[in-house]
mmCIF file of C-alpha atoms in Angstrom:
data_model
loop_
_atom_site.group_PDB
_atom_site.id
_atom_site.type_symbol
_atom_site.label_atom_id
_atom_site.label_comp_id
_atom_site.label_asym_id
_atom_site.label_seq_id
_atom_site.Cartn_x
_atom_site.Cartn_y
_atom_site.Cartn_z
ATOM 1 C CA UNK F 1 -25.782 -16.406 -67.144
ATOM 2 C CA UNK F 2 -27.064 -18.965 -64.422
ATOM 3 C CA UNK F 3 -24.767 -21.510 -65.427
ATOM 4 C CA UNK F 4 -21.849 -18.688 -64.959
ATOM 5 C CA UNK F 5 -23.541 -17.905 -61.204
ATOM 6 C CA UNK F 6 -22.879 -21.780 -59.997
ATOM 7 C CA UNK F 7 -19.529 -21.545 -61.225
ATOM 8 C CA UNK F 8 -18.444 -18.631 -59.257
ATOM 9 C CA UNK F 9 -19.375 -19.168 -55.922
ATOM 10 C CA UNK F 10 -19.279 -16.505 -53.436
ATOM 11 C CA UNK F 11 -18.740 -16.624 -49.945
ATOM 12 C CA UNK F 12 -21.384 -15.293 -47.879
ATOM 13 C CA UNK F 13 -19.854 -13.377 -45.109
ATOM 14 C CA UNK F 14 -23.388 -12.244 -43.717
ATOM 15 C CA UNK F 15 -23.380 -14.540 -40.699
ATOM 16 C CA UNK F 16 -19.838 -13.691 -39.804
ATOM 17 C CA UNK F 17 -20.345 -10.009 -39.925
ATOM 18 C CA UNK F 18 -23.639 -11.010 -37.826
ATOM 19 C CA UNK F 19 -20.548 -12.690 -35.003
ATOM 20 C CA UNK F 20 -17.943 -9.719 -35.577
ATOM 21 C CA UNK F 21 -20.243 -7.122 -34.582
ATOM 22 C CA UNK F 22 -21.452 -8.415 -31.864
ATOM 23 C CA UNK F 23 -17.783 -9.438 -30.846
ATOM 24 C CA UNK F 24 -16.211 -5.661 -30.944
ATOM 25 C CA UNK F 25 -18.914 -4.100 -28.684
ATOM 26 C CA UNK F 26 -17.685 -6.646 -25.588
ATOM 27 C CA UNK F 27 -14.299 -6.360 -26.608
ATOM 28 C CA UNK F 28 -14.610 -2.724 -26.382
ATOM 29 C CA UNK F 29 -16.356 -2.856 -23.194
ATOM 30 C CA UNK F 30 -13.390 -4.877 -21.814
ATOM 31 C CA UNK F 31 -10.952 -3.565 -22.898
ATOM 32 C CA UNK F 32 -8.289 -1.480 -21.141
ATOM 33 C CA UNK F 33 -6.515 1.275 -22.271
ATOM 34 C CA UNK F 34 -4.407 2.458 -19.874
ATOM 35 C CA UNK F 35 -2.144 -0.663 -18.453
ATOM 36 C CA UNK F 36 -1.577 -0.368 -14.641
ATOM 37 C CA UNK F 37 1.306 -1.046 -12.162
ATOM 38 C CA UNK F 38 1.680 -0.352 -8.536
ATOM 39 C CA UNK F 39 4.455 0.678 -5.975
ATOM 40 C CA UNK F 40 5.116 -1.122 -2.934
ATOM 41 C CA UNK F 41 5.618 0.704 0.093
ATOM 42 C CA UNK F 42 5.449 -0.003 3.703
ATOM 43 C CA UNK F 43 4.504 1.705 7.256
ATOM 44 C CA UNK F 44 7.903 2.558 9.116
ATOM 45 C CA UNK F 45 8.642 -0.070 10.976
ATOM 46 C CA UNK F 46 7.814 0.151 14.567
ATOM 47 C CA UNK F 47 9.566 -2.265 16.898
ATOM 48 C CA UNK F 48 12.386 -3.338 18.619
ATOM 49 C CA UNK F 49 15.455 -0.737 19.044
ATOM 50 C CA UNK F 50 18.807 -2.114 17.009
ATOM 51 C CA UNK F 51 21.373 -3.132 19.543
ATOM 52 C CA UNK F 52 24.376 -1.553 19.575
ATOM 53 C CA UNK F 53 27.036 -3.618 19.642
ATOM 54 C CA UNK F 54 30.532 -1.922 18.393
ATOM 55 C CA UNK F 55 30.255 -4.037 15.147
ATOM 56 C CA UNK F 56 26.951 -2.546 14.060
ATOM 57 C CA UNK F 57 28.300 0.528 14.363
ATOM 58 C CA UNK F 58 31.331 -0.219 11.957
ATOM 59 C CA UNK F 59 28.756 -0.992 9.451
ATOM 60 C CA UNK F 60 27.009 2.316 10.306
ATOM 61 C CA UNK F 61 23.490 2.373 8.170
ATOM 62 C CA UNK F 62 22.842 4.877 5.725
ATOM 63 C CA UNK F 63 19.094 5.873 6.745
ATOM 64 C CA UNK F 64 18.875 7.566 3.583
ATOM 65 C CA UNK F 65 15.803 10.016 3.299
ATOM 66 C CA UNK F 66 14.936 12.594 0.939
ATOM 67 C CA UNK F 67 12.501 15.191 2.107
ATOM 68 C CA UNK F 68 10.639 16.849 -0.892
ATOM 69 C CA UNK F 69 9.159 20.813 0.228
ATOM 70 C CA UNK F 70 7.891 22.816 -2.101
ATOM 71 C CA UNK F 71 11.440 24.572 -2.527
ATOM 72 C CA UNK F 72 13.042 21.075 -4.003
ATOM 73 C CA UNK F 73 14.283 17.636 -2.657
ATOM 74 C CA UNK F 74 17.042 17.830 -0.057
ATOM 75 C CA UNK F 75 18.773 14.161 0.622
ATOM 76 C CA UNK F 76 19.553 13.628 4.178
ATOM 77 C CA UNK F 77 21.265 10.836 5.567
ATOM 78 C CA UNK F 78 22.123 9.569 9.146
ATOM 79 C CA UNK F 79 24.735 12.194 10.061
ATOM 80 C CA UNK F 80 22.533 15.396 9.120
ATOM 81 C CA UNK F 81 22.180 16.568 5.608
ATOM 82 C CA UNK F 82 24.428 14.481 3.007
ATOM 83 C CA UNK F 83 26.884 15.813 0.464
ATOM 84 C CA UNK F 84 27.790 14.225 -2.252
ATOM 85 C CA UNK F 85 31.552 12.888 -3.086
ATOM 86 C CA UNK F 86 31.937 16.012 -5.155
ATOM 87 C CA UNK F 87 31.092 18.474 -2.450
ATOM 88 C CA UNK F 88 28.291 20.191 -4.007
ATOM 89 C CA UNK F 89 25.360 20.432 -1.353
ATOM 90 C CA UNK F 90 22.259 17.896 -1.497
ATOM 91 C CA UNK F 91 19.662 20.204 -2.237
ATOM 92 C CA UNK F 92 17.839 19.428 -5.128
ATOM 93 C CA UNK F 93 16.296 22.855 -5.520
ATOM 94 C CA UNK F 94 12.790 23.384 -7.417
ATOM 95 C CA UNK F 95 13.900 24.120 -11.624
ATOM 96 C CA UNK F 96 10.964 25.817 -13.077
ATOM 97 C CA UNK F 97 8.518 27.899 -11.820
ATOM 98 C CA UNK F 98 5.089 26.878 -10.675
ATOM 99 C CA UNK F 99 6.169 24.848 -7.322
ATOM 100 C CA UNK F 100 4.947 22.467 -6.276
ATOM 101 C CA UNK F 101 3.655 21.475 -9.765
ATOM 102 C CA UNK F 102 5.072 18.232 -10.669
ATOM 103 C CA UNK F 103 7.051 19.510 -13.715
ATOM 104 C CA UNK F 104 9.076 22.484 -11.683
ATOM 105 C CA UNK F 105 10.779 19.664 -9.458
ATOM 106 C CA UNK F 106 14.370 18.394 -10.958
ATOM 107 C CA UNK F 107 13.609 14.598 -10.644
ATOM 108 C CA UNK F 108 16.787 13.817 -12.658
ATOM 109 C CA UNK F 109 19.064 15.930 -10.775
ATOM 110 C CA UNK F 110 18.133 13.563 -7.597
ATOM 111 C CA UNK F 111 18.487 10.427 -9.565
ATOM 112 C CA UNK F 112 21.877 11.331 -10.766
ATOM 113 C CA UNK F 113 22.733 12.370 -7.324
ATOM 114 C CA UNK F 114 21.682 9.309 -5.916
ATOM 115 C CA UNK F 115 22.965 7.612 -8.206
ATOM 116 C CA UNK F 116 26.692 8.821 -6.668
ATOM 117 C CA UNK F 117 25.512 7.714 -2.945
ATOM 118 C CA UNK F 118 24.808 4.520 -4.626
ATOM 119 C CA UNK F 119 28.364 4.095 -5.248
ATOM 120 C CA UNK F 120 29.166 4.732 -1.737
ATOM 121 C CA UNK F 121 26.667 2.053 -0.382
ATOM 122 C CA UNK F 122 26.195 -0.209 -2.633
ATOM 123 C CA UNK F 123 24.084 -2.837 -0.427
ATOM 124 C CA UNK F 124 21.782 0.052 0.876
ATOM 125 C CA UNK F 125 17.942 -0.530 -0.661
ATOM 126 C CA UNK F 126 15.828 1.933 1.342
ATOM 127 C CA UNK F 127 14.973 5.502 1.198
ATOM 128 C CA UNK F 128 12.530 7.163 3.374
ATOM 129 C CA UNK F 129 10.650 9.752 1.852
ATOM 130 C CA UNK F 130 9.669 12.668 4.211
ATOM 131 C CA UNK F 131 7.049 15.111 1.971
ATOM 132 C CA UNK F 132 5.542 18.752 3.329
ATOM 133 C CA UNK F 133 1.955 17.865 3.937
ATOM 134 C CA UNK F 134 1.261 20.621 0.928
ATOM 135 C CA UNK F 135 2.720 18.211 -1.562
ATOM 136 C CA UNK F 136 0.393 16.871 -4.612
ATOM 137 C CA UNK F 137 0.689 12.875 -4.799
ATOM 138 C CA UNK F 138 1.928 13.570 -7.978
ATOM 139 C CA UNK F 139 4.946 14.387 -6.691
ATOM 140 C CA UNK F 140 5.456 11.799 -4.503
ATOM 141 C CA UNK F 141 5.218 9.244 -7.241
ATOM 142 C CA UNK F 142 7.447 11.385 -9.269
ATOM 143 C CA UNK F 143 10.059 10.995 -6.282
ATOM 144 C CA UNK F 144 9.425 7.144 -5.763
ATOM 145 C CA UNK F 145 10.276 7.090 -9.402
ATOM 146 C CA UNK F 146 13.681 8.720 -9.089
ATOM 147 C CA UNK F 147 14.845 6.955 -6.193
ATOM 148 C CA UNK F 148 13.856 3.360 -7.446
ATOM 149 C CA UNK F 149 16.068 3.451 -10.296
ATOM 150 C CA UNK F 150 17.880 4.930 -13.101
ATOM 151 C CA UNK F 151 17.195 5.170 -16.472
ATOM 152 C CA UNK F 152 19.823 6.870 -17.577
ATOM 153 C CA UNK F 153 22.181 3.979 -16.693
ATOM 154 C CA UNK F 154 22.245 0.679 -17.725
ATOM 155 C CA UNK F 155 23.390 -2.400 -16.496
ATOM 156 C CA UNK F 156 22.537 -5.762 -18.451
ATOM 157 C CA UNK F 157 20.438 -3.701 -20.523
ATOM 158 C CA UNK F 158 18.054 -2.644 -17.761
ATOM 159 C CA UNK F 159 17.917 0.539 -16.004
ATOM 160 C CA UNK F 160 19.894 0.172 -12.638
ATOM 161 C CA UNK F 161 18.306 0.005 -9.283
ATOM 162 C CA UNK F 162 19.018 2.743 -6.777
ATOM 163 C CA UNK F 163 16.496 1.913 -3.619
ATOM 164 C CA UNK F 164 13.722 0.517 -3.736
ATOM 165 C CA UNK F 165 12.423 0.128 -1.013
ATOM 166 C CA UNK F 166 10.662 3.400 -0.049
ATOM 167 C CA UNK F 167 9.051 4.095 3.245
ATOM 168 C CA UNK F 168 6.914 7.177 3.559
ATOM 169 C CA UNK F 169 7.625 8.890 6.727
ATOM 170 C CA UNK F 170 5.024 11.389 8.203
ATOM 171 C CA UNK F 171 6.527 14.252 7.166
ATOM 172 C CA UNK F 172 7.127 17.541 8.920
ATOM 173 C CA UNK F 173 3.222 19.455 9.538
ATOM 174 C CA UNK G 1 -18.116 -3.790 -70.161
ATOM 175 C CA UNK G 2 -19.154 -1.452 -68.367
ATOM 176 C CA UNK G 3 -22.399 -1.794 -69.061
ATOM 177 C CA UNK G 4 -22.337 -5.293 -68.037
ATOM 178 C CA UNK G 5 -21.371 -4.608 -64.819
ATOM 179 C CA UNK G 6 -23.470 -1.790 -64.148
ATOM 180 C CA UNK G 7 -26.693 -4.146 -65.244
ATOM 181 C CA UNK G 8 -25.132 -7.022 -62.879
ATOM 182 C CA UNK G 9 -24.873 -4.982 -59.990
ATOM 183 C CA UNK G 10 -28.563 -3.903 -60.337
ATOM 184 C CA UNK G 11 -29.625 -7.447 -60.735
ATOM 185 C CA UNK G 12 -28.012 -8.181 -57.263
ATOM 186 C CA UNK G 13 -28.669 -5.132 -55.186
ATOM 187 C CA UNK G 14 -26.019 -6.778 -52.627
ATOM 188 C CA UNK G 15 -23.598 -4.507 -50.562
ATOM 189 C CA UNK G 16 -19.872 -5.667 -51.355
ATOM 190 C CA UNK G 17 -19.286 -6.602 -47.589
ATOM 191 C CA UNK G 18 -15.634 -7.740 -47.894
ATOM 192 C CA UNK G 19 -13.594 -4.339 -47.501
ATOM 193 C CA UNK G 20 -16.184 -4.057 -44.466
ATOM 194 C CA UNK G 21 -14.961 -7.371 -43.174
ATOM 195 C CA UNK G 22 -11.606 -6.718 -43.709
ATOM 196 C CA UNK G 23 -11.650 -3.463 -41.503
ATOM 197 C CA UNK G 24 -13.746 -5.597 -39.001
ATOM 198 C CA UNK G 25 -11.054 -8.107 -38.748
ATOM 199 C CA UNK G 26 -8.703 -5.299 -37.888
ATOM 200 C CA UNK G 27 -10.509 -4.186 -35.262
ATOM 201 C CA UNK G 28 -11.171 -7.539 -33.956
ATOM 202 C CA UNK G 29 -7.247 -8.010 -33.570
ATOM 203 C CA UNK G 30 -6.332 -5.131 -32.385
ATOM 204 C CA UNK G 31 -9.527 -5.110 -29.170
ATOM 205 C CA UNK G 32 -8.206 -8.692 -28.519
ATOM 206 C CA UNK G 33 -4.919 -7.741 -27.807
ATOM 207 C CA UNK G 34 -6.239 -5.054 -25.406
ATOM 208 C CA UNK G 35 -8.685 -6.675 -23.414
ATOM 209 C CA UNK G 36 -7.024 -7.440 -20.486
ATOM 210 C CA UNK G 37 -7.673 -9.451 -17.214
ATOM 211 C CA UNK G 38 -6.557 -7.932 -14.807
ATOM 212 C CA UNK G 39 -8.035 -8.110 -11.260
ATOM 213 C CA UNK G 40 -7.343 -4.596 -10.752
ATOM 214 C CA UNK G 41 -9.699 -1.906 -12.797
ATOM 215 C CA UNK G 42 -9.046 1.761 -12.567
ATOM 216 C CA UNK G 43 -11.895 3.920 -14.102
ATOM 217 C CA UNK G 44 -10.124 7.444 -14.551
ATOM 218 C CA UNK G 45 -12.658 10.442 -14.200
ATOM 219 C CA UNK G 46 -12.490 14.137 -13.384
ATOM 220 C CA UNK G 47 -11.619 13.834 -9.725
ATOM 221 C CA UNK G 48 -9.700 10.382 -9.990
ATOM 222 C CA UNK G 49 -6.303 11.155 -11.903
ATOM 223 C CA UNK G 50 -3.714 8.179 -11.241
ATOM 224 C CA UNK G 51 -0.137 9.541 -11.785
ATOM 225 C CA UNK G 52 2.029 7.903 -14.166
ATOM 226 C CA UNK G 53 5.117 6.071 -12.827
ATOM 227 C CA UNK G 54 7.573 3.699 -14.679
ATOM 228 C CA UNK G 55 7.260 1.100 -12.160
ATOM 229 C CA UNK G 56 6.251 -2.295 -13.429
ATOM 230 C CA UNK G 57 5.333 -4.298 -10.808
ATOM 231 C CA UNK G 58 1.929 -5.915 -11.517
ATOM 232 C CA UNK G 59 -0.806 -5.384 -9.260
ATOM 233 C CA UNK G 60 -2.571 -8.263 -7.057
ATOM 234 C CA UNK G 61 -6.067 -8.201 -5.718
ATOM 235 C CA UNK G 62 -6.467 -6.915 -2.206
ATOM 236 C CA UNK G 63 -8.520 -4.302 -0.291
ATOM 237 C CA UNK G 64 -9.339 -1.368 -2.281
ATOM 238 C CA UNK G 65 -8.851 2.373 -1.134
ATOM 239 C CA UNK G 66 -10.256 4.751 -3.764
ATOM 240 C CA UNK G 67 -9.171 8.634 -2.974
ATOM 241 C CA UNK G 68 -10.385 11.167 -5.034
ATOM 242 C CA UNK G 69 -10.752 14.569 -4.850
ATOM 243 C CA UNK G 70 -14.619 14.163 -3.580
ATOM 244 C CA UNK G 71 -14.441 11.400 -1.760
ATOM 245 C CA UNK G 72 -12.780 7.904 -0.158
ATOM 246 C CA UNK G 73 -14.539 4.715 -1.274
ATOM 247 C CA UNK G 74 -13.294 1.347 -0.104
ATOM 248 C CA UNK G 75 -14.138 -2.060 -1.892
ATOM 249 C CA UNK G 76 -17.100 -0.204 -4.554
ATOM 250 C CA UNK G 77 -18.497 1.518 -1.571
ATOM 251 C CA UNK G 78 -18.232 5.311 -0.744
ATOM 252 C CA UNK G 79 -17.554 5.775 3.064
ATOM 253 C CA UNK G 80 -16.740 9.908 2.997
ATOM 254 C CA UNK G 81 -17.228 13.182 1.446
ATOM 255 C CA UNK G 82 -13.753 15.299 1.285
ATOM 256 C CA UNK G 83 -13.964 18.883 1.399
ATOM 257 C CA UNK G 84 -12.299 21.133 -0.909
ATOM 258 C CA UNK G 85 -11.957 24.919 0.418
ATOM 259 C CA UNK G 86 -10.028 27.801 -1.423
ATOM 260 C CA UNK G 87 -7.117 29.020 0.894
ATOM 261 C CA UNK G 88 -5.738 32.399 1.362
ATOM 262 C CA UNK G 89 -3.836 32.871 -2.095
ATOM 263 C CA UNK G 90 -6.821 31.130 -3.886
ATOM 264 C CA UNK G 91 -5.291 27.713 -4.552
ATOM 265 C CA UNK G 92 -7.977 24.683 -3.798
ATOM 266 C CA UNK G 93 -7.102 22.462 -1.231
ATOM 267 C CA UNK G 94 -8.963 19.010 -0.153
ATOM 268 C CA UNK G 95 -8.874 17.891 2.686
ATOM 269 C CA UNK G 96 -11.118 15.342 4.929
ATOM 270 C CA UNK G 97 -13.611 17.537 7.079
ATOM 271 C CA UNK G 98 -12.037 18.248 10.782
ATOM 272 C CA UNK G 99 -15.669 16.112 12.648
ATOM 273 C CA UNK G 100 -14.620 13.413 10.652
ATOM 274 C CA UNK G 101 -11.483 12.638 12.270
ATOM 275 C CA UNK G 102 -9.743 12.433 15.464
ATOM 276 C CA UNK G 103 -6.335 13.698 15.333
ATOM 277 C CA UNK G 104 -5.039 12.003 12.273
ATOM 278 C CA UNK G 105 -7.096 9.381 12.006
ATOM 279 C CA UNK G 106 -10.228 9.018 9.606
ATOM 280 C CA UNK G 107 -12.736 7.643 11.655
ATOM 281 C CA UNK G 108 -15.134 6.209 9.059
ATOM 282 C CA UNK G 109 -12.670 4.981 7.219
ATOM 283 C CA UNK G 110 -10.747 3.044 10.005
ATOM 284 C CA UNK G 111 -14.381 1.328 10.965
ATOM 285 C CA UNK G 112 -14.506 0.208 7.705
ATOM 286 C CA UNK G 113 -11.363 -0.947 7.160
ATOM 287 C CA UNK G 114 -11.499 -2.722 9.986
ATOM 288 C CA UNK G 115 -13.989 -4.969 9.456
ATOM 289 C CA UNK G 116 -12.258 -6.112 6.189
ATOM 290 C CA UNK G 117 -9.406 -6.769 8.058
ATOM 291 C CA UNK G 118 -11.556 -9.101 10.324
ATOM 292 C CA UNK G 119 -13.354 -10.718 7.402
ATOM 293 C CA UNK G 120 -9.746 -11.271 5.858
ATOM 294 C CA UNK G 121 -8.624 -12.614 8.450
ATOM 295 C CA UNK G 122 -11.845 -15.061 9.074
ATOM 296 C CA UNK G 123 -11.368 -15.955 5.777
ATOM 297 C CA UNK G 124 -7.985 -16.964 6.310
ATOM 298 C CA UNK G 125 -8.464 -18.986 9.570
ATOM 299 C CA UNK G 126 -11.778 -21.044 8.224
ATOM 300 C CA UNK G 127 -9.537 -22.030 4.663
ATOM 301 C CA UNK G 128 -6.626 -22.301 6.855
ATOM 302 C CA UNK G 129 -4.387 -21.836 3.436
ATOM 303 C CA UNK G 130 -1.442 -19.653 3.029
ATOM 304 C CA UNK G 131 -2.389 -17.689 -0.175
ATOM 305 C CA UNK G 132 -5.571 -16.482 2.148
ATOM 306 C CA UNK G 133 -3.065 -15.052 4.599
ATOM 307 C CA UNK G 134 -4.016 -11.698 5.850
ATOM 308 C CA UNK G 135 -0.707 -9.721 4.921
ATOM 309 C CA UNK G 136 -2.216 -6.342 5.523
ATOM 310 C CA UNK G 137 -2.107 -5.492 1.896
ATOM 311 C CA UNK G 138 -4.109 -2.292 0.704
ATOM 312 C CA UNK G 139 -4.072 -0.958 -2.986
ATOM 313 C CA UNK G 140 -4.457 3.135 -2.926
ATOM 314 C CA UNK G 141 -5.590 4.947 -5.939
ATOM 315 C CA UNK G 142 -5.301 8.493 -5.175
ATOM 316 C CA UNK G 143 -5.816 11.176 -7.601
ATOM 317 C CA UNK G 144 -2.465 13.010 -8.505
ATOM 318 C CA UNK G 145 -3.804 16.431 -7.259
ATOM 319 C CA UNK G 146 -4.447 15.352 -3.416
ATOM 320 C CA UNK G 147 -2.213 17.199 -0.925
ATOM 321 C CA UNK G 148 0.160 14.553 1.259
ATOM 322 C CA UNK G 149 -1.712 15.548 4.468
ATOM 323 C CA UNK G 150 -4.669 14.020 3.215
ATOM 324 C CA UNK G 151 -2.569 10.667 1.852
ATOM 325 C CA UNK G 152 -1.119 10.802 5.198
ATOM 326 C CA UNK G 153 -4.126 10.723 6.750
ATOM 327 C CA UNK G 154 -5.267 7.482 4.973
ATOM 328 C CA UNK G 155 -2.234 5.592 5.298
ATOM 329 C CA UNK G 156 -2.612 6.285 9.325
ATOM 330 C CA UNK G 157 -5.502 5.152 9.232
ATOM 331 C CA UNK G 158 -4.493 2.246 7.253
ATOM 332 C CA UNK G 159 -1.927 1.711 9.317
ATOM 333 C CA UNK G 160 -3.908 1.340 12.734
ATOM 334 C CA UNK G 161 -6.612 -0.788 10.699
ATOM 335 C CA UNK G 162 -3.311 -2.956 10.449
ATOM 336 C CA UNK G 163 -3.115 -2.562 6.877
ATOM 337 C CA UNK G 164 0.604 -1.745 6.615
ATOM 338 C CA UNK G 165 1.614 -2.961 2.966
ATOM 339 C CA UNK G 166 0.133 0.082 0.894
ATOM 340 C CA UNK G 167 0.403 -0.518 -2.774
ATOM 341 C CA UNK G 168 0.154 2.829 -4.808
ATOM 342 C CA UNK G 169 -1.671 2.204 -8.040
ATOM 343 C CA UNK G 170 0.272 4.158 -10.855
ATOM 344 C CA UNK G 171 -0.671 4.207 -14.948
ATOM 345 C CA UNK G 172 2.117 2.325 -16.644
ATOM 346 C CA UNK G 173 4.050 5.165 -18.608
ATOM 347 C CA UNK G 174 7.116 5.322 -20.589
ATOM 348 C CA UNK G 175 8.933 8.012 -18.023
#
């Protein structure tokens, strides 16, 4: 029986146990569960006034801004509210109830729509968002979220950029 | 056989520790792959809910502006008390308490913020390098139920504390 013990040697796993459990307890404290990102955004930009040469004007900018109320989005652009190609208006209104709740606003409904002025200025990159003062952060996100890009469509396999560049404006009081 | 085994065992009186390894070694893995390094933390609690967003960008370092629904703490260190008051139809709303601020702007908060801009920028003249350069950068984490006006509020402030580059800290989601 002793001669059959030194033949079958056994690993003993006691001092790495001893390492592992002290290992998970600062691996748990480290670790991170939720992974972060941020959005970039910028103050308007105060300074000097464009000059208005007759060439500038040919290549008239967009100024696209979306203002969010608790009734929906409405896109607005530099000549008043904007319509779309197709004519229909560029209200964005509110699709569930429960406004200003996060989940009643049609997020993909603006994307799609922006999506068609991105077709119509295709080297514009900023949007100015212009929120009621009423309106949860969440919502605000939720809107930098459908004007940065599109999921929906692709291009190269990635989700296409609409504007990116957001600016939040002060908003009406 | 079996009663081999049984009088082995006995002789022993060791715990079979391998199948405990073995779900140890799981664990191990799968806490290594989440610990992260990231110089940006976010410790969700009651009244500190980021939103979710499907942006990617990663987040750098810079001056930290905390906004939850109790109060605004910059860098670790608390600087205001918000109020939250029911209005008429019962919803709650926060807002920063009217002696605390003139007009729009948060007067604790832009003293504060302030002085980190100074200390940035000292910083950045004594090391003279460029990745020290004061770019006005400010990461807010506000909690997803905060009403713009009180946002607004902040990033005024921010703004005349000439922190203009506001980066919104989101929770990585799928969309």
């Amino acid at each position: 029986m002793g001669r059959k013990k030194e033949a079958d040697p056994e690993l003993d796993l006691v001092p790495i146990m001893n390492m592992v459990t002290i290992l998970i307890p600062f691996l748990l404290l480290s670790a991170q569960f939720v992974s972060i990102a941020v959005i970039d955004s910028t103050l308007p930009a105060i300074g000097k006034p464009q000059p208005t040469t007759e060439q500038q004007e040919e290549e008239e900018k967009l100024n696209l801004s979306v203002a969010i109320t608790d009734k929906g989005f409405t896109i607005l652009g530099a000549s008043g509210v904007l319509g779309n190609p197709k004519g229909e208006g560029s209200t964005v209104p509110c699709v569930r109830d429960g406004c200003p709740g996060v989940e009643s606003y049609d997020t993909k409904k603006l994307t799609e729509l922006l999506g068609q002025i991105k077709d119509e200025y295709p080297d514009e990159e900023n949007v100015i968002l212009v929120p009621e003062s009423s309106i949860p952060y969440d919502v605000l996100i939720a809107a930098m979220d459908a004007t940065r890009e599109d999921p929906e469509t692709k291009v190269q396999e990635k989700a296409r950029v609409l504007f990116p560049y957001v600016v939040i404006a002060g908003g009406v009081q | 056989m079996g009663k081999r085994k049984l009088r082995r065992q006995s002789e022993d009186g060791g715990l079979n520790i391998t199948s405990m390894m073995d779900m140890m070694t799981i664990i191990l893995v799968f806490l290594l792959k989440s610990y992260s390094t990231d110089d940006v933390s976010v410790a969700p609690s009651k009244d500190l809910q980021v939103p979710v967003s499907t942006s990617e960008k990663a987040p750098k370092l810079a001056v930290n502006v905390v906004v939850s629904q109790r109060e605004i703490v910059v860098d670790g260190e608390s600087v205001l008390q918000l109020t939250t008051t029911q209005d008429a139809n019962g919803v709650e709303v926060t807002q920063v308490p009217d002696d605390e601020k003139r007009g729009q702007l948060i007067s604790a908060l832009y003293e504060r913020l302030l002085e980190k801009a100074e200390t940035a920028k000292d910083l950045a003249m004594r090391t003279g390098r460029a990745e020290f350069e004061f770019k006005g950068e400010i990461l807010l984490q506000c909690d997803k139920r905060l009403p713009f006006s009180v946002i607004r509020e902040v990033m005024f402030t921010a703004g005349q504390a000439q922190f203009g580059n506001f980066r919104f800290v989101v929770i990585k989601g799928s969309g």
